[in-house]
mmCIF file of C-alpha atoms and ligand atoms in Angstrom:
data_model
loop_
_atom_site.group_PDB
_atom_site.id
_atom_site.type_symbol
_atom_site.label_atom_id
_atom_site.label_comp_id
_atom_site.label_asym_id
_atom_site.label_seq_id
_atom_site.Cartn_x
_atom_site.Cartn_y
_atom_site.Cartn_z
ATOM 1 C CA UNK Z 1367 4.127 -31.228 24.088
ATOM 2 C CA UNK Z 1368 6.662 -28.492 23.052
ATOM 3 C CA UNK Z 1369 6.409 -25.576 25.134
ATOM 4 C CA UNK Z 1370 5.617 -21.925 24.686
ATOM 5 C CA UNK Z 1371 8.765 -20.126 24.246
ATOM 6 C CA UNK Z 1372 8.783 -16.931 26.526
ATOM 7 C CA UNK Z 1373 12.544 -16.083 25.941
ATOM 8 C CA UNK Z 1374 11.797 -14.878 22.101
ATOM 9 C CA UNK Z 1375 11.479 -11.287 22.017
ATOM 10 C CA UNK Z 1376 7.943 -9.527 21.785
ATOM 11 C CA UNK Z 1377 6.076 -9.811 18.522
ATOM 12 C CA UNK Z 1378 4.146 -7.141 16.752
ATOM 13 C CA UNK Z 1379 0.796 -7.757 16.087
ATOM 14 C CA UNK Z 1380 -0.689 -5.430 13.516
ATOM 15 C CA UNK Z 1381 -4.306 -4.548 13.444
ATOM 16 C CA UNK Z 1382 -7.166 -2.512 11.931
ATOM 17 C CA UNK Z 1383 -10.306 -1.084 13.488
ATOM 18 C CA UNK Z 1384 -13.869 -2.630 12.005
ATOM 19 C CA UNK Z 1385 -14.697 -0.613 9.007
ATOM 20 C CA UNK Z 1386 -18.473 0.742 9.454
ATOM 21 C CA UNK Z 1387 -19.046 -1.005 5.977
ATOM 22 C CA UNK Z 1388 -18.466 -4.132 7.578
ATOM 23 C CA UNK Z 1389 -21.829 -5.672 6.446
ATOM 24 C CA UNK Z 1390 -20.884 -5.512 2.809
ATOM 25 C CA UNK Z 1391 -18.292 -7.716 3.501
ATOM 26 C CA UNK Z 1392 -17.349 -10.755 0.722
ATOM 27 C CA UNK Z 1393 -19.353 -13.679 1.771
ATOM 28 C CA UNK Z 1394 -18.478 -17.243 0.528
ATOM 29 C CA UNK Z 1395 -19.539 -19.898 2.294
ATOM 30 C CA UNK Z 1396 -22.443 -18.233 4.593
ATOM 31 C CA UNK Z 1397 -25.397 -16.464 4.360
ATOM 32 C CA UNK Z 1398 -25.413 -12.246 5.307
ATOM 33 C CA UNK Z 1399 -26.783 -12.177 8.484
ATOM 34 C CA UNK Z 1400 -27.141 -8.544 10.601
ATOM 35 C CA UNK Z 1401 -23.974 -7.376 11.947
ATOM 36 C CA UNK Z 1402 -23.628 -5.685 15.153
ATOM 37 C CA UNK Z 1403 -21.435 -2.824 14.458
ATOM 38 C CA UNK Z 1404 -20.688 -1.767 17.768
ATOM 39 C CA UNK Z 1405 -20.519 -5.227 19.241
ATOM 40 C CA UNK Z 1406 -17.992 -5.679 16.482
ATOM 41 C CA UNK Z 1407 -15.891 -2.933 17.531
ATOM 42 C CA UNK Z 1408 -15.998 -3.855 21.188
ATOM 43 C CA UNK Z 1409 -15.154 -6.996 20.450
ATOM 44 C CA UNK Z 1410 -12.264 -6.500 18.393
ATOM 45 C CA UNK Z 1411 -10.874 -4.523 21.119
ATOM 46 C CA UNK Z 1412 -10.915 -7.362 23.495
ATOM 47 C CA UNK Z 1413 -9.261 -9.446 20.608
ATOM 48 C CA UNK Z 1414 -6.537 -7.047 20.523
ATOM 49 C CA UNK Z 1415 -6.322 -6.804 24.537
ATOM 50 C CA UNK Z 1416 -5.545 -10.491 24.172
ATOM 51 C CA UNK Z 1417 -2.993 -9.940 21.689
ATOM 52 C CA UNK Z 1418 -1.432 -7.509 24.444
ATOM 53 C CA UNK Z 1419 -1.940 -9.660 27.295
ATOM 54 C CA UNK Z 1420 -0.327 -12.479 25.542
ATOM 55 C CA UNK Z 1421 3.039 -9.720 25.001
ATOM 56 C CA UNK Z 1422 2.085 -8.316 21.746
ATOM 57 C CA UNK Z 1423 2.836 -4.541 20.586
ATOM 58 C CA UNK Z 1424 -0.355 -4.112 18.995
ATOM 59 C CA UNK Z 1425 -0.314 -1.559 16.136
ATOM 60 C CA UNK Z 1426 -4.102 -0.438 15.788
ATOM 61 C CA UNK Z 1427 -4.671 0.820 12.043
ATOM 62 C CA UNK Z 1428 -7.885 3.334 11.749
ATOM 63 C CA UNK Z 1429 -10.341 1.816 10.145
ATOM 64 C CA UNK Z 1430 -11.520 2.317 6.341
ATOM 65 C CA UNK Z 1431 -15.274 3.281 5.697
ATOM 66 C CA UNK Z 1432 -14.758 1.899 1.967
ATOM 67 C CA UNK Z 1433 -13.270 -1.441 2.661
ATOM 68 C CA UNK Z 1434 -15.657 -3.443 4.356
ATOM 69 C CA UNK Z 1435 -13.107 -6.243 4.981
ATOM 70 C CA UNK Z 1436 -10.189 -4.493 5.681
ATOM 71 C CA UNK Z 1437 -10.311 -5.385 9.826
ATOM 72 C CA UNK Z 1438 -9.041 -8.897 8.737
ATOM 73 C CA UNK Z 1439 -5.247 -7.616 7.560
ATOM 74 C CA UNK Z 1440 -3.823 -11.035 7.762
ATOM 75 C CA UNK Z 1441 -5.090 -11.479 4.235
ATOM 76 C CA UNK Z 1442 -2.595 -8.500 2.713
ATOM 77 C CA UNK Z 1443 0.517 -10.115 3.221
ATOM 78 C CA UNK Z 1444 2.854 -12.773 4.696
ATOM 79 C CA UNK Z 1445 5.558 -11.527 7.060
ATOM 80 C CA UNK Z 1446 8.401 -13.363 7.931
ATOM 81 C CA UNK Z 1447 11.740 -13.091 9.546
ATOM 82 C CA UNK Z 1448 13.715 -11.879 6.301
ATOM 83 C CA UNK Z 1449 10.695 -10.403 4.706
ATOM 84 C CA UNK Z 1450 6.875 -9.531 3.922
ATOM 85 C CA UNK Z 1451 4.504 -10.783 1.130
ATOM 86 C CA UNK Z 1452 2.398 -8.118 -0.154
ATOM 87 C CA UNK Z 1453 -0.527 -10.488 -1.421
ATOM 88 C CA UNK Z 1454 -2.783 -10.056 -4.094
ATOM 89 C CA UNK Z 1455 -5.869 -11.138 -2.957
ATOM 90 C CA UNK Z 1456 -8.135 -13.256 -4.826
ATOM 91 C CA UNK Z 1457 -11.553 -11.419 -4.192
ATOM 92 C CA UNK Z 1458 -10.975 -8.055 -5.905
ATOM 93 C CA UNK Z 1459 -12.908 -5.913 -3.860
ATOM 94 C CA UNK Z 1460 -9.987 -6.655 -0.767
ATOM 95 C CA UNK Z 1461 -7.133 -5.604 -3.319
ATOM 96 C CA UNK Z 1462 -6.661 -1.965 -2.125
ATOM 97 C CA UNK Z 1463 -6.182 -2.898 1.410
ATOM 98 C CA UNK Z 1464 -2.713 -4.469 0.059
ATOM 99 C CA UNK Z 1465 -1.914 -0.387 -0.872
ATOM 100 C CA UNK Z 1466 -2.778 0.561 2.775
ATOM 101 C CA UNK Z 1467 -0.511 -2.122 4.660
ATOM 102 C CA UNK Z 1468 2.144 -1.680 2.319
ATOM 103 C CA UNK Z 1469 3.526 1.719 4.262
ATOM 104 C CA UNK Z 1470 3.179 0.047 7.263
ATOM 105 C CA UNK Z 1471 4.815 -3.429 6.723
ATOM 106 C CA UNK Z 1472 7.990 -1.049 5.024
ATOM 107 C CA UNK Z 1473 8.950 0.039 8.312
ATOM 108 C CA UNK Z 1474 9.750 -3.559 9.202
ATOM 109 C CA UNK Z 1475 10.573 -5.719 6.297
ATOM 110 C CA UNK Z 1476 11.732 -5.755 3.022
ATOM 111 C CA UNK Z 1477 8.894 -5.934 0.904
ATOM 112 C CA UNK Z 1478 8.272 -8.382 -2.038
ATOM 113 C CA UNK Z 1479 5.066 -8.364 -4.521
ATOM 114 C CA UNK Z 1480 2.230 -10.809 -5.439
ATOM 115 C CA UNK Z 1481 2.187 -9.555 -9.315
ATOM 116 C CA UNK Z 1482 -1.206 -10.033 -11.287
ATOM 117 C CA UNK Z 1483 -2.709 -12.258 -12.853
ATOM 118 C CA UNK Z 1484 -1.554 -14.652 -9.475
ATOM 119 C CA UNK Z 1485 -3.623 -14.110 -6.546
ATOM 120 C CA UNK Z 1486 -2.951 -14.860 -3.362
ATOM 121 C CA UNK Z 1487 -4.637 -14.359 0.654
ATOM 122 C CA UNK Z 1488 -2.751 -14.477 3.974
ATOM 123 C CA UNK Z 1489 -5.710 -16.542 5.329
ATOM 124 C CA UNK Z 1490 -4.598 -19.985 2.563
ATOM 125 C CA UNK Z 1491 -0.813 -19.347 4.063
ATOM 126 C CA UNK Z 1492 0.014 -21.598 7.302
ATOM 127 C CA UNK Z 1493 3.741 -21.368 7.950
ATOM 128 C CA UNK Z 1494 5.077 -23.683 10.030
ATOM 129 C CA UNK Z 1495 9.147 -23.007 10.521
ATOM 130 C CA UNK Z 1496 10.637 -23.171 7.211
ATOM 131 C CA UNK Z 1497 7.756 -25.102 5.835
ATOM 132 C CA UNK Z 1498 4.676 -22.770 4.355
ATOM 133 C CA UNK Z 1499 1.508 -24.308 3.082
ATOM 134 C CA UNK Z 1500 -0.656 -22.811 0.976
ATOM 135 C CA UNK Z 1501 -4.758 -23.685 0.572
ATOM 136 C CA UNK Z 1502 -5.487 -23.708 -3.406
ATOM 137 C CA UNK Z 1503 -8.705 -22.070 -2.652
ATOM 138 C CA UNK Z 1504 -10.899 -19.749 -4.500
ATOM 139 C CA UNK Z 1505 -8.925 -17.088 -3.515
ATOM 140 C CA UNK Z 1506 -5.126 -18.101 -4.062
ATOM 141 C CA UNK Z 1507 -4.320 -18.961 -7.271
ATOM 142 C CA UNK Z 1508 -1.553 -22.185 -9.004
ATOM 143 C CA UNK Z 1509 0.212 -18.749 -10.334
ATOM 144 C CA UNK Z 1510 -0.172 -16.665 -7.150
ATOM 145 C CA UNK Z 1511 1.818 -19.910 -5.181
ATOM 146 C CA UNK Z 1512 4.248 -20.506 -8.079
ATOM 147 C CA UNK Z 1513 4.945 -16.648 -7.442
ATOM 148 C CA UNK Z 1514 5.106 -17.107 -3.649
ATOM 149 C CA UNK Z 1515 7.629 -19.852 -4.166
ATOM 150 C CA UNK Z 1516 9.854 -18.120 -5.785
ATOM 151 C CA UNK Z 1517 10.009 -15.143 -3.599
ATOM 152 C CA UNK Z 1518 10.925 -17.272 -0.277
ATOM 153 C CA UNK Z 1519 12.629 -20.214 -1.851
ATOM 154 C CA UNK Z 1520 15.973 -18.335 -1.634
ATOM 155 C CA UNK Z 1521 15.134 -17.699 1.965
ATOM 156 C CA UNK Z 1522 15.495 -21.477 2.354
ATOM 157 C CA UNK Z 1523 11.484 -22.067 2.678
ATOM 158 C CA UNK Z 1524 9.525 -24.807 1.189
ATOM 159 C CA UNK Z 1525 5.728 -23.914 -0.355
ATOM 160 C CA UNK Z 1526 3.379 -26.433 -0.516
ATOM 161 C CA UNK Z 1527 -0.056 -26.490 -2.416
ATOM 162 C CA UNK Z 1528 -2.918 -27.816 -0.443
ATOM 163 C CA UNK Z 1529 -5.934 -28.646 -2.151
ATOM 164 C CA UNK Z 1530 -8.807 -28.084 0.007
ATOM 165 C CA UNK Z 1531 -13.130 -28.290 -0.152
ATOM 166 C CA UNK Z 1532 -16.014 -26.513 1.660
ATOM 167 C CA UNK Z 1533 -14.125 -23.827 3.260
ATOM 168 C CA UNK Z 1534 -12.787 -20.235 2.484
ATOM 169 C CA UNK Z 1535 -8.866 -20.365 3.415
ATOM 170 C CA UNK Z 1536 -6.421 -22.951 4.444
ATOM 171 C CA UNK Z 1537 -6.754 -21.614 7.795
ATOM 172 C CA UNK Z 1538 -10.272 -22.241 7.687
ATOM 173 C CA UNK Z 1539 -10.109 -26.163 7.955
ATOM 174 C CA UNK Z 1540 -6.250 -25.866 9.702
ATOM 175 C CA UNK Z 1541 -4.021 -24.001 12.204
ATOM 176 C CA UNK Z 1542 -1.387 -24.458 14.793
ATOM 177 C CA UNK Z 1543 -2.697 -24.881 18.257
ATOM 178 C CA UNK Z 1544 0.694 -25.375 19.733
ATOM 179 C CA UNK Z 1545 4.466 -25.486 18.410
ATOM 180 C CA UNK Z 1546 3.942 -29.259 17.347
ATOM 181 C CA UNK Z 1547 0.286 -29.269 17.248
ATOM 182 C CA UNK Z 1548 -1.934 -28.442 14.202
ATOM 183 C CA UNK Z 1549 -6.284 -28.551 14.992
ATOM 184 C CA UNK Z 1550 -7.833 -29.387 11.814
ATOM 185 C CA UNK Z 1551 -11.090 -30.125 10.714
ATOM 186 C CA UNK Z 1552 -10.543 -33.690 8.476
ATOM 187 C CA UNK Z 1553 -13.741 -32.995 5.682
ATOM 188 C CA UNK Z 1554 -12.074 -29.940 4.549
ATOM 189 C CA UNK Z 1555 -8.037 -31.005 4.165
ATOM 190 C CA UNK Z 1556 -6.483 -34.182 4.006
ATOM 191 C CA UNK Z 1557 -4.788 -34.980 7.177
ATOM 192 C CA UNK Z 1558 -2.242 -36.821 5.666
ATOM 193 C CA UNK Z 1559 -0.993 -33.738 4.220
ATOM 194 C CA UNK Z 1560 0.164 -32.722 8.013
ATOM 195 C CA UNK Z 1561 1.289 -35.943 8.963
ATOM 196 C CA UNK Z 1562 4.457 -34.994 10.547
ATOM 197 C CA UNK Z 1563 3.064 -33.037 12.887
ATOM 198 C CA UNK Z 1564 0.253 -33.807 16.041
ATOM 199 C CA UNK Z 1565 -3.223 -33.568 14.626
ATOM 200 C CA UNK Z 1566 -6.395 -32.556 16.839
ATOM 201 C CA UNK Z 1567 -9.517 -33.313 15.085
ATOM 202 C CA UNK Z 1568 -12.516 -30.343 15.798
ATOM 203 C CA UNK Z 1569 -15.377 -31.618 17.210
ATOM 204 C CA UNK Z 1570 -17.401 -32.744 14.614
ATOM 205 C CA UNK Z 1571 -20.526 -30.490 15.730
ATOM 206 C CA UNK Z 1572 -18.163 -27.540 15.377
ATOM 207 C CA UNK Z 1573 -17.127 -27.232 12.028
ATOM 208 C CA UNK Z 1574 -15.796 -23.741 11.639
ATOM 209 C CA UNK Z 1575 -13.879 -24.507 15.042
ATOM 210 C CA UNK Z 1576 -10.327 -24.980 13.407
ATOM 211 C CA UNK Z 1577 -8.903 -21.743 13.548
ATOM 212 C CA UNK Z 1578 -6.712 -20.573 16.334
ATOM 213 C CA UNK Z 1579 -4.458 -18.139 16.702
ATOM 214 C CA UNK Z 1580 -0.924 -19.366 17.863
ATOM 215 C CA UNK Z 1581 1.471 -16.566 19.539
ATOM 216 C CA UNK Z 1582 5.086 -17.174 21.395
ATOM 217 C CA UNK Z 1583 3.237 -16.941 25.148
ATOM 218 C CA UNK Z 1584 -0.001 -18.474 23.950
ATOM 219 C CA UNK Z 1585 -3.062 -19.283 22.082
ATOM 220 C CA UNK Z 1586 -6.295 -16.780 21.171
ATOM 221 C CA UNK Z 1587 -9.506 -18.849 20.531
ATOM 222 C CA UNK Z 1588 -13.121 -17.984 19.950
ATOM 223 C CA UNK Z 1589 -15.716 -18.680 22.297
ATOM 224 C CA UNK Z 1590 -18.283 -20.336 19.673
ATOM 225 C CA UNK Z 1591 -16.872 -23.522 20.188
ATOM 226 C CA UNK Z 1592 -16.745 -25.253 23.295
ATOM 227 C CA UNK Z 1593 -16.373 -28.932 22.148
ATOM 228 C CA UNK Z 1594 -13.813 -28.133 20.013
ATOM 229 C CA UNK Z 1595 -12.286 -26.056 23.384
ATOM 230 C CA UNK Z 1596 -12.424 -29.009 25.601
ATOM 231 C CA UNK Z 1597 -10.704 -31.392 23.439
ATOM 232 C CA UNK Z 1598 -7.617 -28.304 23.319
ATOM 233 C CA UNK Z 1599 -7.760 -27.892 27.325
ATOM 234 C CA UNK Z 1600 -7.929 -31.994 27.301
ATOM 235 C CA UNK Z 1601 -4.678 -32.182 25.466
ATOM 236 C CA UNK Z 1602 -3.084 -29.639 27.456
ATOM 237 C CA UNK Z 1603 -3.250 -26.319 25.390
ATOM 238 C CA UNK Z 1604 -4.431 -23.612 27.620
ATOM 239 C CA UNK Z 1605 -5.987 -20.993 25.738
ATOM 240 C CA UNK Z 1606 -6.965 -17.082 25.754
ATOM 241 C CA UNK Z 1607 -10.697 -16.825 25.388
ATOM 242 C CA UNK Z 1608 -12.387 -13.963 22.817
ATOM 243 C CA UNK Z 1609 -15.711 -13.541 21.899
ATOM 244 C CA UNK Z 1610 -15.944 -12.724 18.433
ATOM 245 C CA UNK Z 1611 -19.014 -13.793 17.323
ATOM 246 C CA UNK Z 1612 -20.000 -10.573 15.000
ATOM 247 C CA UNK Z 1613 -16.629 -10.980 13.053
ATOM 248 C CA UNK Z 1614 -17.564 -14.785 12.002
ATOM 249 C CA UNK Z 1615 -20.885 -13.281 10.591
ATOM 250 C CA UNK Z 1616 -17.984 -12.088 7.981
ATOM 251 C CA UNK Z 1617 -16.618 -14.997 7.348
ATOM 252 C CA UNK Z 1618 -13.782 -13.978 9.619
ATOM 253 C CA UNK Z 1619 -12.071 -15.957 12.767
ATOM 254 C CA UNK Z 1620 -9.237 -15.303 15.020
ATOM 255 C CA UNK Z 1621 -6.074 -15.430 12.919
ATOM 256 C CA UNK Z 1622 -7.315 -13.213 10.042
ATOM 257 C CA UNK Z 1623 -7.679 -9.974 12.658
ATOM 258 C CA UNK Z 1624 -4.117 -9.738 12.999
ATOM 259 C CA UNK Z 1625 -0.469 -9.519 11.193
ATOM 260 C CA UNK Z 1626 1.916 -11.198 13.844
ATOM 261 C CA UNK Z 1627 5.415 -11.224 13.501
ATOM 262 C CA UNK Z 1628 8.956 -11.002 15.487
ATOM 263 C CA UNK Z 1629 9.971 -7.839 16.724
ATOM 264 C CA UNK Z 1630 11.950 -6.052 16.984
ATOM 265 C CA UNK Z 1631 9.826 -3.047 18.425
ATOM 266 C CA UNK Z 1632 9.482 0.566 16.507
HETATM 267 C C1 LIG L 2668 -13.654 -12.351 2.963
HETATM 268 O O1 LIG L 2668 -14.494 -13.086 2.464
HETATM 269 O O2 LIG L 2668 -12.631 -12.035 2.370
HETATM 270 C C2 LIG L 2668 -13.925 -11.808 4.340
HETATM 271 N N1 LIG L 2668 -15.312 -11.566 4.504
HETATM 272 C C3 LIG L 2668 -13.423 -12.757 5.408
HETATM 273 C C4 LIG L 2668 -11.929 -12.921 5.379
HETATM 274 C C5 LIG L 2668 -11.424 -13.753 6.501
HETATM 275 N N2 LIG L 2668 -10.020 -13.853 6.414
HETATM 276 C C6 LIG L 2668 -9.317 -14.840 6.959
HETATM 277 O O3 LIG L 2668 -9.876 -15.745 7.547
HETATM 278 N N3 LIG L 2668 -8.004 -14.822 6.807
#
């Protein structure tokens, strides 16, 4: 296994509080079920401890009382090293949380538009070095990629479409574990659309279980999924523990709280 590199220099997480109207959140694939607002909140914070523990600057955004999804800001954009993806997200309710990130990414990146009629969430976009797929999901459009292609092809990146079934994002059903390793639940992608790289199946029990949250000095995972869990500690990826059980009742998981990206530092 590749190791975690600790000689890169911190990263930047950004994140946003739980809106209040979190229970009106866009629901897909689940049923509404009650939210515990304050559990949320505390819960969040221990996400973002993590982030910080693991050598993030965490940049906590307030949180929005009209945007009930707006705690998941990995959905707004794409940022990488030469520049940031304002998205255009697919469900139109999450659109004006692109306007609120925009001031904030500025300060770091040049910044390049999603334009309508594509759509396009950060959630469908797994990057892996200068390869980025991209889920073709309900919420990320053939035009929204074509767009997305465009915009980083000149960077020297290569977008690929990834067709994918019973999930909400990409990163729903795939994510990197580790610098070479990718955990991926088979029913919802093909695997042999990642077959360059080391594939860890979810345990079957735990569906939802492929999303983790891969940082330079280590990996963020939810507590919901302990099979899954044991097959990562089994292969040798240690990982940083967060309970964030209220968040999946919105359809959320680990990567989606956060904007990660290479410093340098404000
Ligand atoms: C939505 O449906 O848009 C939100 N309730 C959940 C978004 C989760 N985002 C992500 O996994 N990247």
């Amino acid at each position: 296994m590749i190791p975690f590199n600790t000689e890169l220099p911190m990263q930047i997480a950004i994140t946003r509080q739980v809106s209040p109207a979190i229970a009106n959140c866009e629901l897909t694939y689940l049923d509404r079920v009650e939210i515990d607002y304050a559990l949320a909140c505390r819960q969040h914070e221990q996400y973002c401890q993590a982030l910080a523990g693991l050598g993030c600057q965490v940049l906590s955004l307030p949180a929005q009382a009209d945007l009930p999804d707006s705690v998941f800001v990995e959905d707004a954009a794409l940022v990488l090293d030469e520049t940031a993806i304002l998205t255009r997200p697919g469900a139109a309710s999450r659109r004006p949380e692109v306007d609120l990130i925009r001031p904030v990414l500025a300060e770091y990146r040049p910044l390049r538009p999603i334009q309508a009629p594509g759509t396009l969430e950060g959630g469908d976009i797994l990057q892996v070095g200068r390869i980025i797929y991209v889920g073709l999901s309900g919420r990320s459009s053939p035009a929204g990629i074509a767009q997305l292609a465009d915009l980083v092809t000149p960077y020297g990146y290569t977008v690929q479409a990834v067709p994918l079934t019973g999930c909400l994002h990409l990163k729903s059903a795939v994510s990197r574990a580790a610098p070479d390793t990718l955990l991926i639940n088979p029913h919802w992608v093909d695997p042999a659309r990642f077959a360059a790289f080391r594939l860890l199946d979810v345990d079957p029990a735990e569906p939802h279980a492929a999303n983790a949250l891969l940082l330079d000095r280590g990996v963020i995972y939810p507590s919901a999924f302990p099979l899954t869990l044991r097959r990562l500690e089994q292969s040798g990826i240690p990982v940083t523990i967060v309970d964030v059980s209220e968040l999946q009742k919105a359809e959320g998981a680990v990567t989606c709280c956060s904007l990660v990206f290479a410093g340098p530092a404000l």
